[in-house]
Every structure is written in structure tokens, then in C-alpha cells.
Coordinates of C-alpha atoms in Angstrom, one line a residue:
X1 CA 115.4 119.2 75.3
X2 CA 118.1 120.5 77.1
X3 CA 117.7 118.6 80.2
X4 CA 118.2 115.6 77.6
X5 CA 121.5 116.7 76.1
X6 CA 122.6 117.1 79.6
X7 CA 122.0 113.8 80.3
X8 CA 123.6 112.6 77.0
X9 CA 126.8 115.1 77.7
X10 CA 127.2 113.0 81.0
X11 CA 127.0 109.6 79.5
X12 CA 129.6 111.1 77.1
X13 CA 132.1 112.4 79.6
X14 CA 131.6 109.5 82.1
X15 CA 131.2 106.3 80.0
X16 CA 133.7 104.2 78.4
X17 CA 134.6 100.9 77.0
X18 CA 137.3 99.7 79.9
X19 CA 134.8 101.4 82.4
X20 CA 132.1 99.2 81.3
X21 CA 134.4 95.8 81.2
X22 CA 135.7 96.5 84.4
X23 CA 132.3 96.8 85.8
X24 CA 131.1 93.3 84.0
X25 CA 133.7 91.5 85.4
X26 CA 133.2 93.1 88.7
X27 CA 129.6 91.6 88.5
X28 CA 130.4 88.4 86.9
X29 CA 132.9 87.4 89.7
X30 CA 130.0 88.8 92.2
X31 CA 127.8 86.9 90.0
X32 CA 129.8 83.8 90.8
X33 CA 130.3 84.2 94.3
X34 CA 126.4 84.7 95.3
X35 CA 125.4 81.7 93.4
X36 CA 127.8 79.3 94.8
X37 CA 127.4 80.8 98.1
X38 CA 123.5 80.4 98.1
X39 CA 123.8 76.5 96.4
X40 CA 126.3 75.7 99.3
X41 CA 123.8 76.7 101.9
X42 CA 120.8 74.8 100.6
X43 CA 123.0 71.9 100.2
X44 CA 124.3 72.0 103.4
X45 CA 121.0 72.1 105.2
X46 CA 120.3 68.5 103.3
X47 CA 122.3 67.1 106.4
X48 CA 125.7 65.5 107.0
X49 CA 126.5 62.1 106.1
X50 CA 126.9 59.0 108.7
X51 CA 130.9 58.3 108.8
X52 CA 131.4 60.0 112.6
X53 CA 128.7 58.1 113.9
X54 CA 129.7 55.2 112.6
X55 CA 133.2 55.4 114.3
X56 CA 131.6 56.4 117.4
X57 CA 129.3 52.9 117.5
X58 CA 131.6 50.9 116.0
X59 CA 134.5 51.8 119.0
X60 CA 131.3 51.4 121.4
X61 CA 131.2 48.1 120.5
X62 CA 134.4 46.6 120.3
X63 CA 134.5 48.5 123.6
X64 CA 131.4 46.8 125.3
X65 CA 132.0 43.3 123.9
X66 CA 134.7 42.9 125.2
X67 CA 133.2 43.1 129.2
X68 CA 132.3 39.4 130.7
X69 CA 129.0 39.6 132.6
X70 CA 127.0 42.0 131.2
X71 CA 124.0 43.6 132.6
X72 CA 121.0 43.3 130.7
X73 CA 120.4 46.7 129.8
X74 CA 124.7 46.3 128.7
X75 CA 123.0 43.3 126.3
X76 CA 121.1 45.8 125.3
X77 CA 123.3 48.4 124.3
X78 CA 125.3 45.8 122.6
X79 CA 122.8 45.0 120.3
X80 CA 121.7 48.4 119.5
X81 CA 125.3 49.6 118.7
X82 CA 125.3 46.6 116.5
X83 CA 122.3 47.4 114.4
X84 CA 123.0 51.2 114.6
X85 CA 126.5 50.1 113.0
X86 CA 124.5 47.7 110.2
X87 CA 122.2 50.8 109.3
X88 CA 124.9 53.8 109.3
X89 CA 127.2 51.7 107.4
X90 CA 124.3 51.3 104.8
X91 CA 123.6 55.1 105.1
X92 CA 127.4 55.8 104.4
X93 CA 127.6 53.2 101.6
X94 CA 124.4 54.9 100.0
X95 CA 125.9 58.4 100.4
X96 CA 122.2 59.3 102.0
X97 CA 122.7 62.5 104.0
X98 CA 120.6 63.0 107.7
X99 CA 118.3 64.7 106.4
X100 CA 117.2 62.1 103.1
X101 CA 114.1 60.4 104.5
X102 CA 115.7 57.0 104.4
X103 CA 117.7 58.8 107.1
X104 CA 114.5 60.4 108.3
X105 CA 113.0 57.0 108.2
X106 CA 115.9 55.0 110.0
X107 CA 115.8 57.4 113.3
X108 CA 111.9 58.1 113.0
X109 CA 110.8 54.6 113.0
X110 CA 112.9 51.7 112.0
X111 CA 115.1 52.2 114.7
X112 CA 112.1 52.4 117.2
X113 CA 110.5 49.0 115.7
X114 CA 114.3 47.3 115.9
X115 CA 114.9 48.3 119.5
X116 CA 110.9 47.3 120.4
X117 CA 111.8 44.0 118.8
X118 CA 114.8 42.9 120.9
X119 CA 113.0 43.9 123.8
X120 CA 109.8 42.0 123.1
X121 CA 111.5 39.5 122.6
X122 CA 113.4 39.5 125.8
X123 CA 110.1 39.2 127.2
X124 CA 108.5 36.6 125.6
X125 CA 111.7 34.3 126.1
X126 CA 112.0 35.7 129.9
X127 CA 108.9 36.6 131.4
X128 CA 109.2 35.5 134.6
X129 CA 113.5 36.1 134.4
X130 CA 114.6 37.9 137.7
X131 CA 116.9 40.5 135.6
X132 CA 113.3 41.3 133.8
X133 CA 111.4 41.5 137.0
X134 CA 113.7 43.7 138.9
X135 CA 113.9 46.3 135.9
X136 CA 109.7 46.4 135.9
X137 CA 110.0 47.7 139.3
X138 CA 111.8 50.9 138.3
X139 CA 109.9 54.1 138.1
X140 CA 111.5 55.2 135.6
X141 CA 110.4 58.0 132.5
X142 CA 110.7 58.3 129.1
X143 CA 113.6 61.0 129.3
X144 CA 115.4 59.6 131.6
X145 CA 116.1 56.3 130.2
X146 CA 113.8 54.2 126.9
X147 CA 115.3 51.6 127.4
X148 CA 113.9 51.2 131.1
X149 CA 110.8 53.4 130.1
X150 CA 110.3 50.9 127.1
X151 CA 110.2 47.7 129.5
X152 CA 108.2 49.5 132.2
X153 CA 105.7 49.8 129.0
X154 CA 105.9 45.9 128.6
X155 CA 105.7 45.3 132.2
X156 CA 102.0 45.8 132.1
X157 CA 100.7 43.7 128.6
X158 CA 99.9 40.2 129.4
X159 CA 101.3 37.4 127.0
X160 CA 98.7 37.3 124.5
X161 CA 98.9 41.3 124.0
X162 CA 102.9 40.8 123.8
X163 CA 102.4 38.2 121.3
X164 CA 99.9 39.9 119.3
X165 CA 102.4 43.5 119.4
X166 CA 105.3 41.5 118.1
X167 CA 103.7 39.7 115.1
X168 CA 102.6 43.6 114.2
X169 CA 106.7 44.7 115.0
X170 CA 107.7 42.1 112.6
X171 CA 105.6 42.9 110.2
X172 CA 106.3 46.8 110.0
X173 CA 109.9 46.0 110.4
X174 CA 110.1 44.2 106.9
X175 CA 107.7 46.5 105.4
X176 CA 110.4 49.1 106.0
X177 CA 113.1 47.1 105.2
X178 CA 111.8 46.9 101.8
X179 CA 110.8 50.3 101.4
X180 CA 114.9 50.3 101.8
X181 CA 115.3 48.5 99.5
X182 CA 113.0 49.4 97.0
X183 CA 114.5 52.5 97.4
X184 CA 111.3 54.7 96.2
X185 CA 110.0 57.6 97.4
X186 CA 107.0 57.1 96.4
X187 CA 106.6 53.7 98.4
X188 CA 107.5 56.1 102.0
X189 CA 105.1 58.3 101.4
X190 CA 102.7 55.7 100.6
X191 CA 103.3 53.7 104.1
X192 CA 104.6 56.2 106.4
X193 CA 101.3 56.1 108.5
X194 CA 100.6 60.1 108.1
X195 CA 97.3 61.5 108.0
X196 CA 96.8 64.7 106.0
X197 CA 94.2 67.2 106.2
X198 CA 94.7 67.8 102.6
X199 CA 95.3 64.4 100.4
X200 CA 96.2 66.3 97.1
X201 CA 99.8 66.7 97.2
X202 CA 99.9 62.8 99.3
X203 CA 98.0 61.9 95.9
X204 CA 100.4 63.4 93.3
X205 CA 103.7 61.8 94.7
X206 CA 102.0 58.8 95.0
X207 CA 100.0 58.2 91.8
X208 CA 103.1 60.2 89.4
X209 CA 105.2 57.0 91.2
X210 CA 107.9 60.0 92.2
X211 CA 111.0 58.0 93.2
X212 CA 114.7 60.2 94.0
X213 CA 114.8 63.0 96.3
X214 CA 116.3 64.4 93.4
X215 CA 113.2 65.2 92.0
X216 CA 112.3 68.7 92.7
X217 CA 107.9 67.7 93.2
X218 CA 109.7 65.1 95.8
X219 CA 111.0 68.2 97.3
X220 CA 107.7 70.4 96.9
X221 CA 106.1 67.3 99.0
X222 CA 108.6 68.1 102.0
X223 CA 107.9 72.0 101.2
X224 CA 104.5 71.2 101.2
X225 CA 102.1 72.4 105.0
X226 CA 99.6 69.4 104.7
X227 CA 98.1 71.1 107.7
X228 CA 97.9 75.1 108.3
X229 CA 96.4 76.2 111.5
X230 CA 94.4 78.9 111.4
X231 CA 93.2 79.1 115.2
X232 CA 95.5 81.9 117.0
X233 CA 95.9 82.0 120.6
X234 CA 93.7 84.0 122.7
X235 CA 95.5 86.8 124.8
X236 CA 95.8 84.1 127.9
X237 CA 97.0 81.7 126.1
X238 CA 99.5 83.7 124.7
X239 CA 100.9 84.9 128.0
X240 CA 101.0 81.3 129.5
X241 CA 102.7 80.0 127.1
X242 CA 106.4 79.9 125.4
X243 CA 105.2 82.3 121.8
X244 CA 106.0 85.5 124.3
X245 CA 109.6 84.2 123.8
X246 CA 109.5 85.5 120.5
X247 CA 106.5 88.2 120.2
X248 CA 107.4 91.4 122.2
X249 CA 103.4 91.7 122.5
X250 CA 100.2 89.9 121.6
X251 CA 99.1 92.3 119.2
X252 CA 102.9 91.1 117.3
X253 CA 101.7 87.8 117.8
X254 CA 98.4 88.5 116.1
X255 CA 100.3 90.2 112.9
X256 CA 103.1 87.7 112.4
X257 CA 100.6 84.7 112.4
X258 CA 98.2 86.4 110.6
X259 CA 100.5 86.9 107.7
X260 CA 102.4 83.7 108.5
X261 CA 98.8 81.9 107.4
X262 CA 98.1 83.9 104.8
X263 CA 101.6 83.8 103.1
X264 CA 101.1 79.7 104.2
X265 CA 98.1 79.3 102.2
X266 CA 99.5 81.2 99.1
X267 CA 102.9 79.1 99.6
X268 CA 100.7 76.1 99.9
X269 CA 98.6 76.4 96.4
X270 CA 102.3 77.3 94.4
X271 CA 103.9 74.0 95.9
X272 CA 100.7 72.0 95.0
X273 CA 100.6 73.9 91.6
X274 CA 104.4 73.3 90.7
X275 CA 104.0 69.4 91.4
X276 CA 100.9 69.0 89.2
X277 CA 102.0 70.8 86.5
X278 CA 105.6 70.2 86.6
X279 CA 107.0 73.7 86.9
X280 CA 109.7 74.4 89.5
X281 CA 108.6 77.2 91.6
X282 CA 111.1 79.9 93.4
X283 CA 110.1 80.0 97.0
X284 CA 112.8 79.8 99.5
X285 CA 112.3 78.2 103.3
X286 CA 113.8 80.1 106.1
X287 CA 114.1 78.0 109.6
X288 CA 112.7 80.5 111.2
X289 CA 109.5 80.7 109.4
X290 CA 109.1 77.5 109.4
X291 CA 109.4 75.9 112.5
X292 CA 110.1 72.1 111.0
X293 CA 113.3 73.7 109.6
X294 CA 112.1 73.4 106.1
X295 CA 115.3 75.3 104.7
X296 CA 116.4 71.4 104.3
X297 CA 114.1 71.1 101.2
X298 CA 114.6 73.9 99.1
X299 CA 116.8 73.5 96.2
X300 CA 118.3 75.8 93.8
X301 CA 116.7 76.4 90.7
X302 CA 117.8 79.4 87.9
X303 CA 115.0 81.3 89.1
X304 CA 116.3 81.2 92.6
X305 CA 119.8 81.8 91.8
X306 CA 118.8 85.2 89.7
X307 CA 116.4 86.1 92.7
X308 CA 119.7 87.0 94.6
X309 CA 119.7 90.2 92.0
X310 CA 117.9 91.8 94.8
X311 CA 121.3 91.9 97.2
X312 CA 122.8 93.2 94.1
X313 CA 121.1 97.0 95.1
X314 CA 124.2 97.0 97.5
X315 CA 127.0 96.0 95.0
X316 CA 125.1 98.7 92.7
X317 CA 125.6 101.3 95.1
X318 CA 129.1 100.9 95.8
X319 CA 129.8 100.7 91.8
X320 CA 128.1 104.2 91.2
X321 CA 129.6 106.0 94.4
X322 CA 133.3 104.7 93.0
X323 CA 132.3 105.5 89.2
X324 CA 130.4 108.4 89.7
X325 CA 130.5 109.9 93.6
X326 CA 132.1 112.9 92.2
X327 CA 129.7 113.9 90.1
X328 CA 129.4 117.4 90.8
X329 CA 132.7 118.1 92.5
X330 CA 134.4 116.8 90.1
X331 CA 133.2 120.0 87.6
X332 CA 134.4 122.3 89.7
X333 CA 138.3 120.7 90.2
X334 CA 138.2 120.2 87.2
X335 CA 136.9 124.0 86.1
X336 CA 134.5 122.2 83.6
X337 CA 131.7 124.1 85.2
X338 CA 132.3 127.4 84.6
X339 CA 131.4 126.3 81.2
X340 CA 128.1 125.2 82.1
X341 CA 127.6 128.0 84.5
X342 CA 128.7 130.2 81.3
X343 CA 126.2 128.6 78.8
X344 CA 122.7 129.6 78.8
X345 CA 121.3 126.7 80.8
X346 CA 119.5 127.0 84.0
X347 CA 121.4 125.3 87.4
X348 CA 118.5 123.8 88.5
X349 CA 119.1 121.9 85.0
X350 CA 122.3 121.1 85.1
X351 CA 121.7 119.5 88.6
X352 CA 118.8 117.4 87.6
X353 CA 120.3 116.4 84.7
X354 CA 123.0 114.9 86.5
X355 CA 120.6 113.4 89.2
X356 CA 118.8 111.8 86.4
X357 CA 121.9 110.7 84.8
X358 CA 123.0 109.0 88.5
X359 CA 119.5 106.7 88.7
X360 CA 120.4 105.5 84.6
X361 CA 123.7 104.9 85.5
X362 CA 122.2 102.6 88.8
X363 CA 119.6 101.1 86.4
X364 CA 122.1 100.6 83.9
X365 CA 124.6 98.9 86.2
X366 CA 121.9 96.4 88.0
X367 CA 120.4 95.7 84.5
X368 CA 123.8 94.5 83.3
X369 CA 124.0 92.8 86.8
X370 CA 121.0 90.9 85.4
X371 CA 121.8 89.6 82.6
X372 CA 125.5 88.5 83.9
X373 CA 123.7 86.5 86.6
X374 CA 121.1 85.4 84.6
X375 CA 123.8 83.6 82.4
X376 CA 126.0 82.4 84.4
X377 CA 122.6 80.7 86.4
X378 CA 121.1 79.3 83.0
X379 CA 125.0 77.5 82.7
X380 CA 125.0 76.5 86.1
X381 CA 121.5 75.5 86.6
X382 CA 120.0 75.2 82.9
X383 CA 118.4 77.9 81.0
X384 CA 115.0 75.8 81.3
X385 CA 114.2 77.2 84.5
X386 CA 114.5 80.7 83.5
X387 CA 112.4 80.3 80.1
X388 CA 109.8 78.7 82.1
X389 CA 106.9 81.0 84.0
X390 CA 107.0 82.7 88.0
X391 CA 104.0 80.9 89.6
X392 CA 102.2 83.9 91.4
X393 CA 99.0 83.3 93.8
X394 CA 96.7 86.1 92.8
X395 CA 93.2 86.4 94.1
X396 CA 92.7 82.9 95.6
X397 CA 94.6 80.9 92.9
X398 CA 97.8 80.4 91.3
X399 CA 98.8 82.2 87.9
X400 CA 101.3 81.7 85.7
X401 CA 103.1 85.2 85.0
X402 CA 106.4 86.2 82.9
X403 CA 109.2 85.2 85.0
X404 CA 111.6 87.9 83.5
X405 CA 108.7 90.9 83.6
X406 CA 108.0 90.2 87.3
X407 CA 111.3 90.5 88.2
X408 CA 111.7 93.7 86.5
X409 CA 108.8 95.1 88.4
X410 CA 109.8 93.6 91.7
X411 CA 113.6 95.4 90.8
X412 CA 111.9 98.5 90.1
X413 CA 110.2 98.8 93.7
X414 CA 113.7 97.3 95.2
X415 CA 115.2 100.3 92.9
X416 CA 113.8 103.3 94.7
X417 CA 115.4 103.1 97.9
X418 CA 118.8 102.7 96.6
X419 CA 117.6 106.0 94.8
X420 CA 117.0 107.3 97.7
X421 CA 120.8 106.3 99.2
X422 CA 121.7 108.2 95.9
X423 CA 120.1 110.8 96.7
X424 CA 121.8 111.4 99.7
X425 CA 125.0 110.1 98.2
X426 CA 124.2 113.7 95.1
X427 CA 123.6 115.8 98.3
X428 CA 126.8 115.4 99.6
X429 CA 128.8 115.3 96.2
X430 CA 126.8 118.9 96.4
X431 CA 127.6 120.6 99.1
X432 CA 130.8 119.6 100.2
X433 CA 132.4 119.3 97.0
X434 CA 134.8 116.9 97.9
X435 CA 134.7 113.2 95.6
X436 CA 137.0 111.1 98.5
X437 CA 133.9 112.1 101.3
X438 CA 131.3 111.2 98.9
X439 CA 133.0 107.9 97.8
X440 CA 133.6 106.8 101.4
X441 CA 129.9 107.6 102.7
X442 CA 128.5 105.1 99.8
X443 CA 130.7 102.8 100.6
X444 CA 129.9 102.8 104.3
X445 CA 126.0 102.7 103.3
X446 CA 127.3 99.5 101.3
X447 CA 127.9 97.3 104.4
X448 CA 125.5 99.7 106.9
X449 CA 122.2 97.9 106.0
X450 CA 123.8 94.3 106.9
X451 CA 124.9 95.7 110.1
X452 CA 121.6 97.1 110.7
X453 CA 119.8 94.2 109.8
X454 CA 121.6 92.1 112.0
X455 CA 121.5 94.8 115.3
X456 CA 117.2 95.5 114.6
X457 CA 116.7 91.5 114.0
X458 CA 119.1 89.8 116.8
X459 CA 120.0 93.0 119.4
X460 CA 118.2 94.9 121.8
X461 CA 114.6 96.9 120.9
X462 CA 116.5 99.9 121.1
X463 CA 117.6 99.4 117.7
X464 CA 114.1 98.4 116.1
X465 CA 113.4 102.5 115.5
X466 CA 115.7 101.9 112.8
X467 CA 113.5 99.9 111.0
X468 CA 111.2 103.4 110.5
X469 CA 114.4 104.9 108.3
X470 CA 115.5 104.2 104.7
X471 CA 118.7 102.4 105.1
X472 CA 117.8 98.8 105.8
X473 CA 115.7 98.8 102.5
X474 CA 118.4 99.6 100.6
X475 CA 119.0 95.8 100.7
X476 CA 115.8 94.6 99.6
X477 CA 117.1 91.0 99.3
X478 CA 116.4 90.0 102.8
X479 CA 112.5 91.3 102.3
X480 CA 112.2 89.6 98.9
X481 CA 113.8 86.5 99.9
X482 CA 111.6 86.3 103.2
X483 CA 115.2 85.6 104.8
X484 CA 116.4 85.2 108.5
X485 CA 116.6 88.7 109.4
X486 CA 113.5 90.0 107.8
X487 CA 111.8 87.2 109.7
X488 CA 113.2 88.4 112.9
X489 CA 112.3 91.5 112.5
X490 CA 109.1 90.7 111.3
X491 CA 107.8 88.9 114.7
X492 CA 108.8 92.7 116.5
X493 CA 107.9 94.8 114.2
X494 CA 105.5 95.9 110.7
X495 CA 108.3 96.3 108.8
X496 CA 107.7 96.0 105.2
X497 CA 108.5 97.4 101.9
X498 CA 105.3 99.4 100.9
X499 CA 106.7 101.3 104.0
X500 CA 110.6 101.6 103.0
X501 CA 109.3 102.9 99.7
X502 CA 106.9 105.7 100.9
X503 CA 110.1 106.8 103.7
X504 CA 112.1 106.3 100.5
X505 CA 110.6 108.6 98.6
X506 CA 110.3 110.8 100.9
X507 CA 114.2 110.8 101.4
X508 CA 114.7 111.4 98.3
X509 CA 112.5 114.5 98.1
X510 CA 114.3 116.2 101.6
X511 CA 117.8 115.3 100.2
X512 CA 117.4 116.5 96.5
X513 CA 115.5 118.9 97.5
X514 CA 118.5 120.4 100.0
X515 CA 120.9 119.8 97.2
X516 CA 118.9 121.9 94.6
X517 CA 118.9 124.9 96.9
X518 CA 122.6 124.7 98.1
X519 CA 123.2 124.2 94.5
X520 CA 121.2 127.3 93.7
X521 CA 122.6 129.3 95.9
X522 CA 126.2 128.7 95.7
X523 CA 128.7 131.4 94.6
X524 CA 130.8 129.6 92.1
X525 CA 134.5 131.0 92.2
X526 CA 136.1 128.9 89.7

């Protein structure tokens, strides 16, 4: 009981009304700043629009039409710049970024059939031409030049094949003209030509007649890995080929893709899940996970936006060291504890109870951090999302769970080693005494663990012994989030947070545990 009027004693001496609005509006503006931060990164990744590439062709062809005697490959860089400048000043007027798949469309195939067009038709009208002769006796490849790789293609079809390949051109060419036009998602999916392993997810976009990118289940479809291979290299293979780039060893090779499946085919059922029952789901796409850059079709949702509570741990930790980093010095500038000392209370008491009164005053300050987030991402986003349930994939199948009550739990593992950077934060409020050292060390440990992210994830392996201390999971975000860094790290290292909470723990056994004794054993003078 006296442990618990400690605690309350502390709240007492340490809490206040303009202390606890000047921390709320600390985290609201935080708040604010994360949010639009995150929803300008997932919208820049949608692409950029098509007004500097239509300068560039349009002053390419004012520029080469105006040149007498053209060559024919000239004639035919005229007329591509002319239909590239048709199609990006469509793609401007539509406001369709390069990443939409009308845009995905345009470059992936339409442009293809138009350009295999004009130059079946060169041939059919010119077969026997000198110009077209001379131009099938280049050698030339692919990479070097289409245009010349493209005839050189051509050169070797008799007419009847010719014929037969531009009926099928001009066909396909107005079947994507009207998907164009139609505008529909649904319709590209339908006639894109893919083949999936897995119809399911081909099925829903279809048959639910999904029509705007907009649509967060037309997203899911872009999310979606129709195919996830599950064959790993042998050890050969590995060293012949360009994976060593990336893996340090085989045996990281082996781990990464092993979990890189396995996360895959749990990431695979949520998407499918999400579209067929209509609820958004939370996963976030990093590039380098996924090597189609898939960071292009996430979008923000609520769910997502209050996800970034996790980076909050490091906000947390600079707000208690300011508010509270003199904890125990403080007492004795102050000559306050010579009253404890005096009172018939034990000191190993008196220093837990402030210990314990440090981790509620960290739970307090991230659960406020919560809520503020939480509401300003149900007014930016909708509160919908928020209400609606975390789709989990839990023994082979999805589940539906309490979005809010996941969180909490997933806060509460993210919690313990930012109690352990308290804990070290308590030891030296302990044994130096001094508030300004104690304030300046947490607020170094509140930019260290980006630093260290960065140096473990993009530096040399000198820095990945690092990973094996507490302070890069005091930012659990990056871990949570699957983000760029924890991926890097990931492909040299186990890193992983069952880890940083058992070295956590540990931490904050050594470092409490040093601070009790010291404590114990100082001679108190004041």
C-alpha cells in the first residue's frame, strides 16, 4: 500500500493541467505531421502526371517535321512522336498519373500494337521498297534499336503471315481503345491477356464490375501476388546468380525467402479476404519487399494512418525525459527527500515507486497519443475504417479481430523496449543526480535508433552487431510497418522483435537493477 501512495504522491507533484495541454498539442501537431507525411508518400508513389513528356514530344515534332527528306526510320519517329503526343495529351487531360493502368496500359501494350501497326503497314504497302530491304539487312538487337529489331522481325514473315498479324493488330488496337474509353477497370482486367495461377481475386474484380482506381478492392487486385513461388534456389544457383547482391550468405537467402513466402501467403488470403467482404485491410507495401514496387498501390486508410502510433514510442520518450528526466535528482535539489528518507518507508520503495510511476507516465502519454491520432485520422480519413475489424491470418485462414484491442497488444510488446530506454534513462537520473544529463541522453536516444537504422540497414556489416542491442527497437514502427529499413536489415540479419524484447528485458533488469543498489547505497547529505 505504500508503494501505491508513492506512486499517487508522484502523479500529485508531477501532473498538472497546462502540463497535460501542452503535451496534447504536442501530439496533436505530431499527430498532424505523421499523417500527412505518410498520405504524401503513398500518393506520390501513384506516379507523376504526363505534362513534361508531352513538351518534350511535342518540341520533337515540330522539330523533325520540319526536315525535307527524311529517312525512313525519321518517318518513323515522326509518327510515333505524333501518337505519343495524341495519348499524353489524353493522359494529361484525364489527370491519369504513370502509374494508373490506363498509363500502365498505354506504355505496356497500346503503344507496342500502334508502333507494330505503322510498321506492318510499311511493309505490306513496300515489300519489295529498297529503303525496306536495306533496313532487313541490319543485324541489329532488340536493345539497341526496336525500331530496326521490329522490322528485322518482319523481315522474315511472308505476306499471308503479315496480313494475317495485322488484321489481329487492328483488332487488339480497338479493343484497347475502347477499354479507354469505357474507362472501367473492370473491362482491363478482363482483356489484359494475364494468366493467373489463382483466378479468385481475377474473379471478384471482374464479376463485382469494380470500375475507379479509386476503389480500394481495385487496389487490393494490384496488391494482390496471383503467383507466389515457393521453389528457393539451390546453393549453386544462388552463387551464379545476381540474389548474392543482396544476401551476405545463402543461409540469409534461405531465411529472408522463407519468411518472404510465408508472410506472401498470409498477405495474399487478407487481400483476397478484404475484396470479397468489403473490408479495407492495413497492410503497407514496401519496394523493397516487393520487387514490382507495389508501394504504388497502397492507400491510406484510418487504420493505416493510426498504425504510425508505433513511431510514436520515440516522441514518447523524448516527452517523459523533458517532463520527468529529473525524477530522482530533482528530490534532492530540491531537499524534498530528506523527507522521504525521514519517513518510515523503505528506499528500495521509494525508487520503485518512482520507476513504476515513469512506465504510467509513458503509457499514459502514448495512450493519449492514441486517441489524438486516432481522431484526427477518423476526420481525415473517416471514422468507418477505424470501427470496422483488423483482418488477421491465424492458423491457415483469415480472422476478423478487434481492430482497437490488437493494437493495444501490439503497443504493449512495442512498449517494453522504450521501458527499457527508461530504464536506462532512471539509472542515470540515479546516479549522477544531475536533470540537464539525464534530459540530454533521452533526447539523444530520441534520434539514435533512426541513425542506427539507417547505418545497420544501408552501411557497412560492421554496424549489423547493433542489431543484437536494445536501441533500434526502441522504434518499433519500422518492424511493425515491415518498412524499408527493417527490410534491409532483414535480408543480413534475424532481426526481429521477439528478440528486442527478450534483450529488452533484460536491459531493463541490468539497469534498474544498478540503480537500486547505487540508490541503496548512497549517503544522502541533504
Amino acid at each position: 500500500m505504500k508503494i501505491i501512495r508513492l506512486i499517487k504522491s508522484e502523479f500529485l507533484k508531477n501532473y498538472s493541467w497546462k502540463k497535460f495541454l501542452m503535451i496534447t498539442l504536442i501530439l496533436f501537431i505530431c499527430s498532424v505531421g505523421l499523417v500527412e507525411l505518410n498520405d504524401f508518400y503513398v500518393n506520390s508513389t501513384k506516379g507523376i502526371d504526363y505534362g513534361d513528356d508531352l513538351e518534350y514530344v511535342q518540341s520533337q515534332y515540330e522539330l523533325l517535321s520540319q526536315k525535307e527528306n527524311k529517312s525512313l526510320e525519321e518517318e518513323y519517329q515522326l509518327y510515333d512522336f505524333k501518337v505519343r503526343k495524341e495519348i499524353y495529351q489524353y493522359l494529361k487531360d484525364k489527370n491519369v498519373k504513370s502509374r494508373d493502368w490506363k498509363a500502365e496500359l498505354i506504355h505496356g501494350q497500346f503503344l507496342r500494337l500502334l508502333d507494330e501497326h505503322y510498321i506492318l503497314k510499311l511493309f505490306l504497302e513496300h515489300r519489295e521498297d529498297d529503303d525496306v530491304q536495306a533496313i532487313c539487312k541490319l543485324d541489329k538487337t532488340y536493345w539497341e534499336n526496336s525500331f530496326e529489331a521490329t522490322i528485322n522481325h518482319y523481315c522474315k514473315k511472308t505476306d499471308v503471315e503479315l496480313e494475317t498479324e495485322y488484321d489481329q493488330n487492328e483488332k487488339e488496337i480497338a479493343l484497347y481503345s475502347e477499354l479507354l474509353k469505357e474507362d472501367k477497370f473492370y473491362l482491363y482486367v478482363q482483356y489484359s491477356n494475364n494468366y493467373f495461377e489463382d483466378e479468385e481475386m481475377y474473379k471478384l474484380v471482374v464479376n463485382h464490375k469494380i470500375e475507379s482506381m479509386e476503389d480500394f478492392k481495385a487496389l487490393n487486385y494490384m496488391q494482390y501476388p496471383f503467383a507466389i513461388y515457393e521453389e528457393l534456389k539451390s546453393e549453386e544457383d544462388f552463387n551464379r546468380g545476381a540474389a548474392n547482391d543482396w544476401f551476405s550468405t545463402y543461409q540469409d537467402y534461405i531465411r529472408y525467402e522463407t519468411k518472404h513466402i510465408k508472410d506472401e501467403k498470409a498477405e495474399q488470403a487478407i487481400i483476397l479476404y478484404s475484396t470479397k467482404y468489403n473490408i479495407k485491410h492495413d497492410l503497407v507495401f514496401d519496394d523493397t519487399y516487393y520487387d514490382s514496387g507495389a508501394t504504388m498501390y497502397s492507400y491510406v486508410t484510418g487504420k493505416t494512418a493510426v498504425n504510425l502510433i508505433f513511431h510514436f514510442s520515440l516522441i514518447v520518450i523524448l516527452l517523459v525525459g523533458v517532463t520527468s528526466g529529473g525524477i530522482i535528482s530533482k528530490e534532492h535539489s530540491s531537499g524534498t527527500i530528506k523527507n522521504l528518507i525521514t519517513a518510515p518507508i523503505k528506499r528500495w520503495k521509494i525508487l520503485l515507486s518512482k520507476f513504476i510511476y515513469l512506465i504510467l507516465h509513458m503509457y499514459i502519454i502514448w495512450l493519449l497519443a492514441l486517441v489524438v491520432l486516432s481522431l484526427y485520422a477518423g476526420i481525415r480519413y473517416g471514422f468507418g475504417d477505424l470501427l470496422s475489424p483488423k483482418l488477421v491470418y491465424w492458423n491457415g485462414k483469415v480472422v476478423e479481430v478487434n481492430y482497437y484491442l490488437y493494437l493495444l497488444k501490439d503497443m504493449f510488446l512495442a512498449s517494453i523496449p522504450v521501458i527499457a530506454c527508461l530504464s536506462i534513462l532512471f539509472f542515470l537520473s540515479t546516479i549522477t543526480l544531475n536533470t540537464p544529463v539525464a534530459t540530454s541522453v533521452t533526447t539523444i536516444f530520441g534520434i539514435l535508433p533512426l541513425i542506427l537504422w539507417y547505418l545497420c540497414s544501408n552501411m557497412s556489416s560492421i554496424f549489423l552487431p547493433l542489431t543484437k542491442t536494445p536501441f533500434l527497437y526502441f522504434d518499433c514502427g519500422f518492424i511493425f510497418g515491415k518498412q524499408e529499413f527493417y527490410m534491409d536489415l532483414l535480408k543480413k540479419t534475424d532481426i526481429n522483435l521477439n528478440y528486442g524484447i527478450i534483450v529488452s528485458l533484460i536491459t531493463i533488469v541490468i539497469f534498474y537493477g544498478i540503480s537500486n543498489i547505487v540508490y541503496l547505497r548512497r549517503d544522502i547529505k541533504n
